[in-house]
């Protein structure tokens, strides 16, 4: 019986103590949320998990395309994070953007991987498996990019 009374007193005293951790005034946000950057940090981290691999192409046009892609990739990631910070999209749309963009980057990496193999060894241009893998990843990149584009055009 003593233990039950002590537990009840502990619970009441816990909720009756003013605690700054849970303070939520107009001028002060939640301290833990700010400390761990819980509002924007998880999205930013998830968006950086899938990165474009580094390739060095002999072919000048491939090199230019890849260099431009790296630049646009950085701009796109920044735009997605900024849109999230400005609450331009709801939670589900933002998560869809991140997941589809990550899948786009994954398949684009695979596409450029096979292009780099062909760039190093021209005989692979006639290899059926390499061409099929190249086409498959190219189509997947296109598909995920269309999903990202569709979500970006969907405003609140």
Tab-separated table of C-alpha atoms in Angstrom:
chain	number	residue	atom	x	y	z
A	1	UNK	CA	0.000	0.000	0.000
A	2	UNK	CA	2.887	2.338	0.793
A	3	UNK	CA	4.343	1.778	-2.667
A	4	UNK	CA	1.080	2.656	-4.373
A	5	UNK	CA	0.757	5.895	-2.379
A	6	UNK	CA	4.389	6.787	-3.164
A	7	UNK	CA	3.817	6.158	-6.875
A	8	UNK	CA	0.676	8.345	-6.852
A	9	UNK	CA	2.511	11.149	-5.020
A	10	UNK	CA	5.446	10.879	-7.448
A	11	UNK	CA	3.148	11.094	-10.460
A	12	UNK	CA	1.275	14.122	-9.075
A	13	UNK	CA	4.495	15.882	-8.133
A	14	UNK	CA	5.952	15.185	-11.587
A	15	UNK	CA	3.029	16.865	-13.334
A	16	UNK	CA	2.780	19.734	-10.839
A	17	UNK	CA	6.415	20.829	-11.301
A	18	UNK	CA	6.893	23.577	-13.878
A	19	UNK	CA	9.334	22.197	-16.394
A	20	UNK	CA	11.165	24.283	-19.008
A	21	UNK	CA	11.669	21.316	-21.300
A	22	UNK	CA	7.975	21.331	-22.158
A	23	UNK	CA	7.588	25.098	-22.234
A	24	UNK	CA	5.962	26.198	-25.457
A	25	UNK	CA	5.525	29.929	-25.630
A	26	UNK	CA	5.464	32.096	-28.720
A	27	UNK	CA	9.049	33.202	-28.172
A	28	UNK	CA	10.488	29.881	-27.017
A	29	UNK	CA	10.212	26.580	-28.873
A	30	UNK	CA	10.669	23.178	-27.314
A	31	UNK	CA	14.232	22.887	-26.088
A	32	UNK	CA	14.740	19.252	-27.075
A	33	UNK	CA	13.326	19.880	-30.558
A	34	UNK	CA	15.784	22.730	-31.047
A	35	UNK	CA	18.695	20.837	-29.564
A	36	UNK	CA	18.260	17.810	-31.844
A	37	UNK	CA	16.931	19.806	-34.830
A	38	UNK	CA	13.910	17.486	-34.932
A	39	UNK	CA	11.887	19.777	-37.158
A	40	UNK	CA	14.207	19.701	-40.207
A	41	UNK	CA	17.067	17.370	-39.307
A	42	UNK	CA	15.528	13.967	-40.125
A	43	UNK	CA	14.376	15.075	-43.574
A	44	UNK	CA	17.745	16.665	-44.333
A	45	UNK	CA	19.574	13.556	-43.159
A	46	UNK	CA	17.353	11.191	-45.147
A	47	UNK	CA	17.816	13.316	-48.244
A	48	UNK	CA	21.603	13.062	-47.936
A	49	UNK	CA	21.688	9.271	-47.511
A	50	UNK	CA	21.640	8.586	-51.250
A	51	UNK	CA	24.396	10.570	-52.966
A	52	UNK	CA	25.599	10.703	-56.546
A	53	UNK	CA	28.709	8.603	-56.996
A	54	UNK	CA	31.843	10.161	-58.456
A	55	UNK	CA	32.710	9.322	-62.044
A	56	UNK	CA	35.467	10.484	-64.321
A	57	UNK	CA	34.493	10.042	-67.965
A	58	UNK	CA	36.829	10.113	-70.967
A	59	UNK	CA	33.993	11.201	-73.246
A	60	UNK	CA	33.627	15.011	-73.067
A	61	UNK	CA	29.832	15.053	-73.505
A	62	UNK	CA	29.333	12.475	-70.721
A	63	UNK	CA	31.684	14.457	-68.490
A	64	UNK	CA	29.675	17.661	-69.115
A	65	UNK	CA	26.326	15.951	-68.527
A	66	UNK	CA	27.551	14.372	-65.311
A	67	UNK	CA	29.066	17.640	-64.033
A	68	UNK	CA	25.813	19.485	-64.713
A	69	UNK	CA	23.834	16.710	-63.010
A	70	UNK	CA	25.938	17.024	-59.848
A	71	UNK	CA	25.294	20.784	-59.798
A	72	UNK	CA	21.531	20.378	-60.354
A	73	UNK	CA	21.358	17.619	-57.763
A	74	UNK	CA	22.711	19.987	-55.134
A	75	UNK	CA	20.237	22.704	-56.147
A	76	UNK	CA	17.321	20.254	-56.069
A	77	UNK	CA	18.173	18.980	-52.587
A	78	UNK	CA	18.425	22.545	-51.323
A	79	UNK	CA	15.077	23.428	-52.927
A	80	UNK	CA	13.357	20.428	-51.311
A	81	UNK	CA	14.740	21.331	-47.869
A	82	UNK	CA	13.804	25.007	-48.292
A	83	UNK	CA	10.284	24.072	-49.414
A	84	UNK	CA	9.947	21.874	-46.329
A	85	UNK	CA	11.124	24.703	-44.065
A	86	UNK	CA	8.534	27.027	-45.622
A	87	UNK	CA	5.786	24.379	-45.231
A	88	UNK	CA	5.033	24.411	-48.966
A	89	UNK	CA	4.100	20.708	-48.875
A	90	UNK	CA	2.303	18.567	-46.347
A	91	UNK	CA	4.081	15.789	-44.459
A	92	UNK	CA	3.192	13.007	-46.898
A	93	UNK	CA	4.127	14.998	-49.995
A	94	UNK	CA	7.483	15.917	-48.449
A	95	UNK	CA	8.199	12.285	-47.566
A	96	UNK	CA	7.197	11.271	-51.082
A	97	UNK	CA	9.591	13.848	-52.498
A	98	UNK	CA	12.470	12.550	-50.384
A	99	UNK	CA	11.835	8.874	-51.108
A	100	UNK	CA	11.285	9.349	-54.842
A	101	UNK	CA	14.261	11.669	-55.176
A	102	UNK	CA	16.448	9.156	-53.325
A	103	UNK	CA	15.281	6.421	-55.698
A	104	UNK	CA	15.966	8.723	-58.652
A	105	UNK	CA	19.528	9.259	-57.409
A	106	UNK	CA	20.027	5.516	-56.846
A	107	UNK	CA	18.965	4.572	-60.381
A	108	UNK	CA	20.860	7.500	-61.866
A	109	UNK	CA	23.982	6.206	-60.101
A	110	UNK	CA	23.392	2.789	-61.602
A	111	UNK	CA	22.843	4.349	-65.039
A	112	UNK	CA	26.109	6.276	-64.850
A	113	UNK	CA	27.889	3.203	-63.522
A	114	UNK	CA	27.041	1.281	-66.688
A	115	UNK	CA	27.901	4.308	-68.812
A	116	UNK	CA	31.292	4.449	-67.095
A	117	UNK	CA	31.866	0.770	-67.877
A	118	UNK	CA	31.128	1.426	-71.536
A	119	UNK	CA	33.268	4.577	-71.457
A	120	UNK	CA	36.230	2.506	-70.227
A	121	UNK	CA	35.592	-0.480	-72.486
A	122	UNK	CA	33.882	0.273	-75.810
A	123	UNK	CA	33.309	-3.433	-76.505
A	124	UNK	CA	30.565	-3.377	-73.828
A	125	UNK	CA	28.419	-1.277	-76.177
A	126	UNK	CA	27.382	-4.560	-77.816
A	127	UNK	CA	26.959	-6.496	-74.575
A	128	UNK	CA	23.269	-7.366	-74.132
A	129	UNK	CA	23.303	-7.534	-70.299
A	130	UNK	CA	25.045	-4.181	-69.948
A	131	UNK	CA	22.645	-2.551	-72.408
A	132	UNK	CA	19.618	-4.030	-70.621
A	133	UNK	CA	20.891	-2.833	-67.230
A	134	UNK	CA	21.605	0.591	-68.706
A	135	UNK	CA	18.120	0.868	-70.199
A	136	UNK	CA	16.401	-0.462	-67.090
A	137	UNK	CA	18.100	2.079	-64.821
A	138	UNK	CA	17.513	4.866	-67.336
A	139	UNK	CA	13.779	4.094	-67.362
A	140	UNK	CA	13.693	3.851	-63.570
A	141	UNK	CA	15.432	7.232	-63.288
A	142	UNK	CA	12.842	8.687	-65.632
A	143	UNK	CA	9.982	7.177	-63.643
A	144	UNK	CA	11.182	8.465	-60.268
A	145	UNK	CA	11.989	11.872	-61.729
A	146	UNK	CA	8.425	12.131	-63.069
A	147	UNK	CA	7.111	11.290	-59.596
A	148	UNK	CA	9.307	13.994	-58.053
A	149	UNK	CA	8.195	16.477	-60.696
A	150	UNK	CA	4.551	15.625	-60.060
A	151	UNK	CA	4.949	16.077	-56.305
A	152	UNK	CA	6.797	19.377	-56.699
A	153	UNK	CA	3.970	20.764	-58.826
A	154	UNK	CA	1.498	19.777	-56.091
A	155	UNK	CA	1.296	22.783	-53.756
A	156	UNK	CA	-0.589	23.037	-50.477
